[in-house]
Amino acid sequence: MNPLLFILITFALIMSTTKKDIRKLSKEELRTFFVENGDKAFRGNQVYEWLWGKGAHVFEDMTNLSLVTREMLEANFVINHISVDQMQRSSDGTIKNAVRLHDGLIVESVLIPTATRTTACVSSQVGCSLDCQFCATARLKRMRNLNPDEIYDQVLAIDKESRLYFNRPLSNIVFMGMGEPLMNYNNVIKAIDMITSTDGLGMSPKRIIVSTSGVPKMIKKMADDEVKFKLAVSLHSAIDEVRTKIMPFNATFPLEDLREALVYWYAKTKSRISYEYIVWKGINDNQEAITALLKFCSYVPCKVNIIEYNPIDDGIFQQADRSMVDEYLYQLEKSGIPATVRRSRGKDIDAACGQLANKML
Ligand code: SAH
């Protein structure tokens, strides 16, 4: 190759890879950028609106900006964005998106429709930091955290699908996809700030649930930060010995620490906690497990969602008999603790809880 051409190509490549991801800039930083480049600060607001409120993926779409401005943005920035690589539809209406990130990695998010609501179940990490033995995502290990825009984009994509297929906007969000949200706390909070901000989707935080396997320090931090969304904890057992077997990180964050953090959370936020709980054969389908759960539930106002187990094809874990689930429900209700059984959705496309693991790849 001609040496000059080689230098030019290398230079162009370096320039293109050193361009900054524009969504890493705050509104204020964008305003400053325009002022420093001889334009009005207000131009920053316009671009911010395109990037977040309208979800523009290319500068070309920013039609109320002049060509010169768009070219200037193009020369300085990139807009990293997700693309929905594959969309699968379940016979029950559930939609699963395989979402490709700008670096080629894939996460999954799910749209769950009911008669009146559309819920987005979004991922917070590629893979997962934790090691729950019954969860397909845990087997992927954590590859990286998602950026705020990558979380936000999953929500936008589902909002769009909800409007298209169900003629209504997205109504609820659960952080119950791939990953442990509290191990990617800052980015999850930034994404939620944008989802709830009028610059973004303007959604009420009351319609958002962050689900955690239970990281005590981070639960306390959330309480200190006075977050307004709801908290769910994947409990599955209120006996340390059993919980450590099925969720080994429990050895590091034992139930006593979790309890203390949850008491702290409730004292600060006054927001009731949901416990997610699966009943498995030979693991927690006994009276001792029920008694321990009732005791754990007495510490802070809560409700219990018993979730159906979705097999992840190793046969070690098996859903307990229905009579045992009924026994849980009966005893919880008798103790005044609201409890429901949540039937999983989207099983035929591996979109149900714990089944997100990029099977297609
Ligand atoms: N790491 C967070 C967010 C993931 S949420 C958390 O653990 O809460 C995923 C939910 O699905 C959790 O409640 C998890 O315990 C549950 N889950 C995992 N594997 C499952 C499976 N095979 N069947 C049913 N639920 C499962």
CSV table of N, CA, C and O in Angstrom, one decimal, residues 222-288:
chain,number,residue,atom,x,y,z
A,222,MET,N,-28.9,2.9,48.6
A,222,MET,CA,-30.1,3.3,47.9
A,222,MET,C,-31.0,4.1,48.8
A,222,MET,O,-31.7,5.1,48.4
A,223,ALA,N,-31.1,3.6,50.1
A,223,ALA,CA,-32.0,4.2,51.0
A,223,ALA,C,-31.4,5.6,51.3
A,223,ALA,O,-32.2,6.6,51.4
A,224,ASP,N,-30.1,5.7,51.5
A,224,ASP,CA,-29.5,7.0,51.8
A,224,ASP,C,-29.7,8.0,50.6
A,224,ASP,O,-29.9,9.2,50.8
A,225,ASP,N,-29.7,7.4,49.4
A,225,ASP,CA,-29.9,8.3,48.2
A,225,ASP,C,-31.4,8.6,48.0
A,225,ASP,O,-31.7,9.3,47.0
A,226,GLU,N,-32.2,8.1,48.9
A,226,GLU,CA,-33.7,8.4,48.8
A,226,GLU,C,-34.3,8.2,47.5
A,226,GLU,O,-35.0,9.0,46.9
A,227,VAL,N,-34.0,7.0,46.9
A,227,VAL,CA,-34.5,6.7,45.6
A,227,VAL,C,-36.1,6.5,45.8
A,227,VAL,O,-36.5,6.2,46.8
A,228,LYS,N,-36.8,6.7,44.7
A,228,LYS,CA,-38.2,6.6,44.7
A,228,LYS,C,-38.8,5.4,44.1
A,228,LYS,O,-40.1,5.2,44.0
A,229,PHE,N,-38.0,4.6,43.5
A,229,PHE,CA,-38.5,3.4,42.9
A,229,PHE,C,-38.7,2.3,43.9
A,229,PHE,O,-38.4,2.4,45.1
A,230,LYS,N,-39.3,1.1,43.5
A,230,LYS,CA,-39.6,0.1,44.4
A,230,LYS,C,-38.5,-1.0,44.5
A,230,LYS,O,-37.8,-1.1,43.5
A,231,LEU,N,-38.4,-1.7,45.6
A,231,LEU,CA,-37.4,-2.7,45.7
A,231,LEU,C,-38.0,-4.1,45.8
A,231,LEU,O,-38.9,-4.3,46.5
A,232,ALA,N,-37.4,-5.0,45.1
A,232,ALA,CA,-37.7,-6.4,45.2
A,232,ALA,C,-36.4,-7.2,45.6
A,232,ALA,O,-35.3,-6.8,45.1
A,233,VAL,N,-36.6,-8.2,46.4
A,233,VAL,CA,-35.4,-9.0,46.8
A,233,VAL,C,-35.7,-10.5,46.5
A,233,VAL,O,-36.7,-11.0,46.8
A,234,SER,N,-34.7,-11.1,45.7
A,234,SER,CA,-34.9,-12.5,45.4
A,234,SER,C,-34.4,-13.3,46.6
A,234,SER,O,-33.2,-13.5,46.8
A,235,LEU,N,-35.4,-13.7,47.4
A,235,LEU,CA,-35.0,-14.3,48.7
A,235,LEU,C,-34.8,-15.8,48.6
A,235,LEU,O,-33.7,-16.4,48.9
A,236,HIS,N,-35.8,-16.5,48.2
A,236,HIS,CA,-35.8,-18.0,47.9
A,236,HIS,C,-35.6,-18.9,49.1
A,236,HIS,O,-36.0,-20.0,49.1
A,237,SER,N,-34.9,-18.4,50.1
A,237,SER,CA,-34.8,-19.1,51.3
A,237,SER,C,-34.5,-18.2,52.5
A,237,SER,O,-33.7,-17.2,52.2
A,238,ALA,N,-35.0,-18.4,53.6
A,238,ALA,CA,-34.7,-17.5,54.8
A,238,ALA,C,-33.9,-18.3,55.8
A,238,ALA,O,-33.8,-17.9,57.0
A,239,ILE,N,-33.2,-19.3,55.3
A,239,ILE,CA,-32.3,-20.1,56.2
A,239,ILE,C,-30.9,-20.0,55.5
A,239,ILE,O,-30.8,-20.5,54.3
A,240,ASP,N,-30.0,-19.5,56.2
A,240,ASP,CA,-28.6,-19.3,55.7
A,240,ASP,C,-28.0,-20.5,55.0
A,240,ASP,O,-27.5,-20.4,53.9
A,241,GLU,N,-28.1,-21.6,55.7
A,241,GLU,CA,-27.5,-22.8,55.1
A,241,GLU,C,-28.0,-23.2,53.8
A,241,GLU,O,-27.3,-23.5,52.8
A,242,VAL,N,-29.4,-23.1,53.7
A,242,VAL,CA,-30.0,-23.4,52.4
A,242,VAL,C,-29.7,-22.4,51.3
A,242,VAL,O,-29.4,-22.7,50.2
A,243,ARG,N,-29.8,-21.1,51.8
A,243,ARG,CA,-29.6,-20.0,50.8
A,243,ARG,C,-28.2,-20.0,50.2
A,243,ARG,O,-28.0,-19.8,49.0
A,244,THR,N,-27.3,-20.3,51.1
A,244,THR,CA,-25.9,-20.4,50.6
A,244,THR,C,-25.7,-21.5,49.6
A,244,THR,O,-24.9,-21.3,48.6
A,245,LYS,N,-26.4,-22.6,49.7
A,245,LYS,CA,-26.3,-23.6,48.7
A,245,LYS,C,-26.8,-23.2,47.4
A,245,LYS,O,-26.2,-23.5,46.4
A,246,ILE,N,-27.9,-22.5,47.4
A,246,ILE,CA,-28.5,-22.2,46.1
A,246,ILE,C,-28.0,-20.8,45.5
A,246,ILE,O,-28.1,-20.6,44.3
A,247,MET,N,-27.6,-20.0,46.5
A,247,MET,CA,-27.1,-18.6,46.1
A,247,MET,C,-25.8,-18.4,46.8
A,247,MET,O,-25.8,-17.8,47.9
A,248,PRO,N,-24.7,-19.0,46.4
A,248,PRO,CA,-23.4,-19.1,47.1
A,248,PRO,C,-22.9,-17.7,47.7
A,248,PRO,O,-22.3,-17.7,48.7
A,249,PHE,N,-23.3,-16.6,47.0
A,249,PHE,CA,-22.8,-15.3,47.5
A,249,PHE,C,-23.4,-15.0,48.9
A,249,PHE,O,-22.9,-14.1,49.6
A,250,ASN,N,-24.4,-15.8,49.3
A,250,ASN,CA,-25.1,-15.5,50.6
A,250,ASN,C,-24.0,-15.8,51.7
A,250,ASN,O,-24.2,-15.3,52.8
A,251,ALA,N,-23.0,-16.5,51.4
A,251,ALA,CA,-21.9,-16.7,52.4
A,251,ALA,C,-21.3,-15.4,52.7
A,251,ALA,O,-20.9,-15.1,53.9
A,252,THR,N,-21.1,-14.5,51.7
A,252,THR,CA,-20.5,-13.2,51.9
A,252,THR,C,-21.6,-12.2,52.5
A,252,THR,O,-21.2,-11.3,53.2
A,253,PHE,N,-22.8,-12.3,52.0
A,253,PHE,CA,-23.9,-11.4,52.4
A,253,PHE,C,-24.9,-12.2,53.1
A,253,PHE,O,-26.0,-12.4,52.6
A,254,PRO,N,-24.7,-12.6,54.3
A,254,PRO,CA,-25.7,-13.5,55.0
A,254,PRO,C,-27.0,-12.8,55.3
A,254,PRO,O,-27.1,-11.6,55.3
A,255,LEU,N,-28.0,-13.6,55.7
A,255,LEU,CA,-29.4,-13.1,55.9
A,255,LEU,C,-29.4,-12.0,57.0
A,255,LEU,O,-30.2,-11.1,56.9
A,256,GLU,N,-28.6,-12.1,58.0
A,256,GLU,CA,-28.6,-11.1,59.1
A,256,GLU,C,-28.2,-9.8,58.5
A,256,GLU,O,-28.9,-8.8,58.9
A,257,ASP,N,-27.2,-9.7,57.6
A,257,ASP,CA,-26.8,-8.4,57.0
A,257,ASP,C,-28.0,-7.9,56.1
A,257,ASP,O,-28.2,-6.7,56.1
A,258,LEU,N,-28.6,-8.9,55.4
A,258,LEU,CA,-29.7,-8.5,54.5
A,258,LEU,C,-30.8,-7.9,55.3
A,258,LEU,O,-31.4,-6.8,55.0
A,259,ARG,N,-31.1,-8.6,56.4
A,259,ARG,CA,-32.2,-8.1,57.3
A,259,ARG,C,-31.9,-6.7,57.8
A,259,ARG,O,-32.8,-5.8,57.7
A,260,GLU,N,-30.7,-6.5,58.2
A,260,GLU,CA,-30.4,-5.2,58.8
A,260,GLU,C,-30.5,-4.1,57.7
A,260,GLU,O,-31.0,-3.0,57.9
A,261,ALA,N,-30.1,-4.4,56.5
A,261,ALA,CA,-30.2,-3.4,55.4
A,261,ALA,C,-31.6,-3.2,55.0
A,261,ALA,O,-32.0,-2.0,54.7
A,262,LEU,N,-32.5,-4.2,55.1
A,262,LEU,CA,-33.9,-4.0,54.7
A,262,LEU,C,-34.6,-3.2,55.8
A,262,LEU,O,-35.5,-2.3,55.4
A,263,VAL,N,-34.3,-3.4,57.0
A,263,VAL,CA,-34.9,-2.6,58.1
A,263,VAL,C,-34.5,-1.1,57.9
A,263,VAL,O,-35.3,-0.2,58.0
A,264,TYR,N,-33.2,-0.9,57.5
A,264,TYR,CA,-32.7,0.4,57.3
A,264,TYR,C,-33.4,1.1,56.1
A,264,TYR,O,-33.9,2.2,56.1
A,265,TRP,N,-33.6,0.3,55.0
A,265,TRP,CA,-34.3,0.7,53.8
A,265,TRP,C,-35.7,1.2,54.2
A,265,TRP,O,-36.2,2.3,53.8
A,266,TYR,N,-36.4,0.4,54.9
A,266,TYR,CA,-37.8,0.7,55.2
A,266,TYR,C,-37.9,1.9,56.1
A,266,TYR,O,-38.8,2.8,55.9
A,267,ALA,N,-37.0,2.0,57.1
A,267,ALA,CA,-37.0,3.2,58.0
A,267,ALA,C,-36.9,4.5,57.2
A,267,ALA,O,-37.5,5.5,57.5
A,268,LYS,N,-36.0,4.4,56.2
A,268,LYS,CA,-35.7,5.6,55.4
A,268,LYS,C,-36.8,5.9,54.3
A,268,LYS,O,-37.1,7.0,54.1
A,269,THR,N,-37.3,4.8,53.7
A,269,THR,CA,-38.1,5.1,52.5
A,269,THR,C,-39.6,4.8,52.7
A,269,THR,O,-40.4,5.3,51.9
A,270,LYS,N,-39.9,4.1,53.7
A,270,LYS,CA,-41.3,3.7,54.0
A,270,LYS,C,-41.9,2.9,52.8
A,270,LYS,O,-43.1,3.0,52.5
A,271,SER,N,-41.1,2.3,52.0
A,271,SER,CA,-41.6,1.6,50.8
A,271,SER,C,-41.5,0.1,51.1
A,271,SER,O,-40.4,-0.5,51.4
A,272,ARG,N,-42.6,-0.5,50.9
A,272,ARG,CA,-42.8,-2.0,51.2
A,272,ARG,C,-41.9,-2.8,50.2
A,272,ARG,O,-41.8,-2.5,49.1
A,273,ILE,N,-41.3,-3.9,50.7
A,273,ILE,CA,-40.4,-4.7,49.9
A,273,ILE,C,-41.2,-5.9,49.4
A,273,ILE,O,-42.1,-6.4,50.0
A,274,SER,N,-40.8,-6.3,48.1
A,274,SER,CA,-41.4,-7.6,47.6
A,274,SER,C,-40.3,-8.6,47.7
A,274,SER,O,-39.2,-8.4,47.3
A,275,TYR,N,-40.6,-9.8,48.2
A,275,TYR,CA,-39.7,-10.9,48.2
A,275,TYR,C,-40.1,-11.8,47.1
A,275,TYR,O,-41.3,-12.2,47.0
A,276,GLU,N,-39.1,-12.2,46.2
A,276,GLU,CA,-39.4,-13.2,45.2
A,276,GLU,C,-38.9,-14.6,45.8
A,276,GLU,O,-37.9,-14.6,46.4
A,277,TYR,N,-39.7,-15.5,45.5
A,277,TYR,CA,-39.5,-16.8,46.2
A,277,TYR,C,-39.9,-18.0,45.3
A,277,TYR,O,-41.0,-18.0,44.8
A,278,ILE,N,-39.0,-18.9,45.1
A,278,ILE,CA,-39.4,-20.1,44.3
A,278,ILE,C,-39.4,-21.3,45.3
A,278,ILE,O,-38.6,-21.4,46.2
A,279,VAL,N,-40.4,-22.1,45.1
A,279,VAL,CA,-40.5,-23.3,46.0
A,279,VAL,C,-40.0,-24.5,45.2
A,279,VAL,O,-40.6,-24.9,44.1
A,280,TRP,N,-38.9,-25.1,45.6
A,280,TRP,CA,-38.3,-26.3,44.9
A,280,TRP,C,-38.5,-27.6,45.7
A,280,TRP,O,-38.4,-27.6,47.0
A,281,LYS,N,-38.6,-28.6,45.0
A,281,LYS,CA,-38.7,-30.0,45.6
A,281,LYS,C,-37.4,-30.3,46.4
A,281,LYS,O,-36.3,-30.1,45.8
A,282,GLY,N,-37.5,-30.7,47.6
A,282,GLY,CA,-36.3,-31.2,48.3
A,282,GLY,C,-35.4,-30.0,48.8
A,282,GLY,O,-34.4,-30.3,49.4
A,283,ILE,N,-35.8,-28.8,48.6
A,283,ILE,CA,-34.9,-27.7,49.0
A,283,ILE,C,-35.6,-26.8,50.0
A,283,ILE,O,-35.1,-26.6,51.1
A,284,ASN,N,-36.8,-26.3,49.7
A,284,ASN,CA,-37.5,-25.5,50.6
A,284,ASN,C,-39.0,-25.8,50.7
A,284,ASN,O,-39.8,-25.0,51.0
A,285,ASP,N,-39.3,-27.0,50.3
A,285,ASP,CA,-40.8,-27.5,50.4
A,285,ASP,C,-41.0,-28.2,51.7
A,285,ASP,O,-41.5,-29.3,51.7
A,286,ASN,N,-40.8,-27.5,52.8
A,286,ASN,CA,-41.0,-28.0,54.1
A,286,ASN,C,-41.4,-27.0,55.1
A,286,ASN,O,-41.2,-25.8,54.9
A,287,GLN,N,-41.9,-27.4,56.3
A,287,GLN,CA,-42.4,-26.5,57.3
A,287,GLN,C,-41.3,-25.6,57.8
A,287,GLN,O,-41.5,-24.4,58.1
A,288,GLU,N,-40.1,-26.1,58.0
A,288,GLU,CA,-39.0,-25.3,58.5
A,288,GLU,C,-38.8,-24.1,57.6
A,288,GLU,O,-38.6,-23.0,58.1
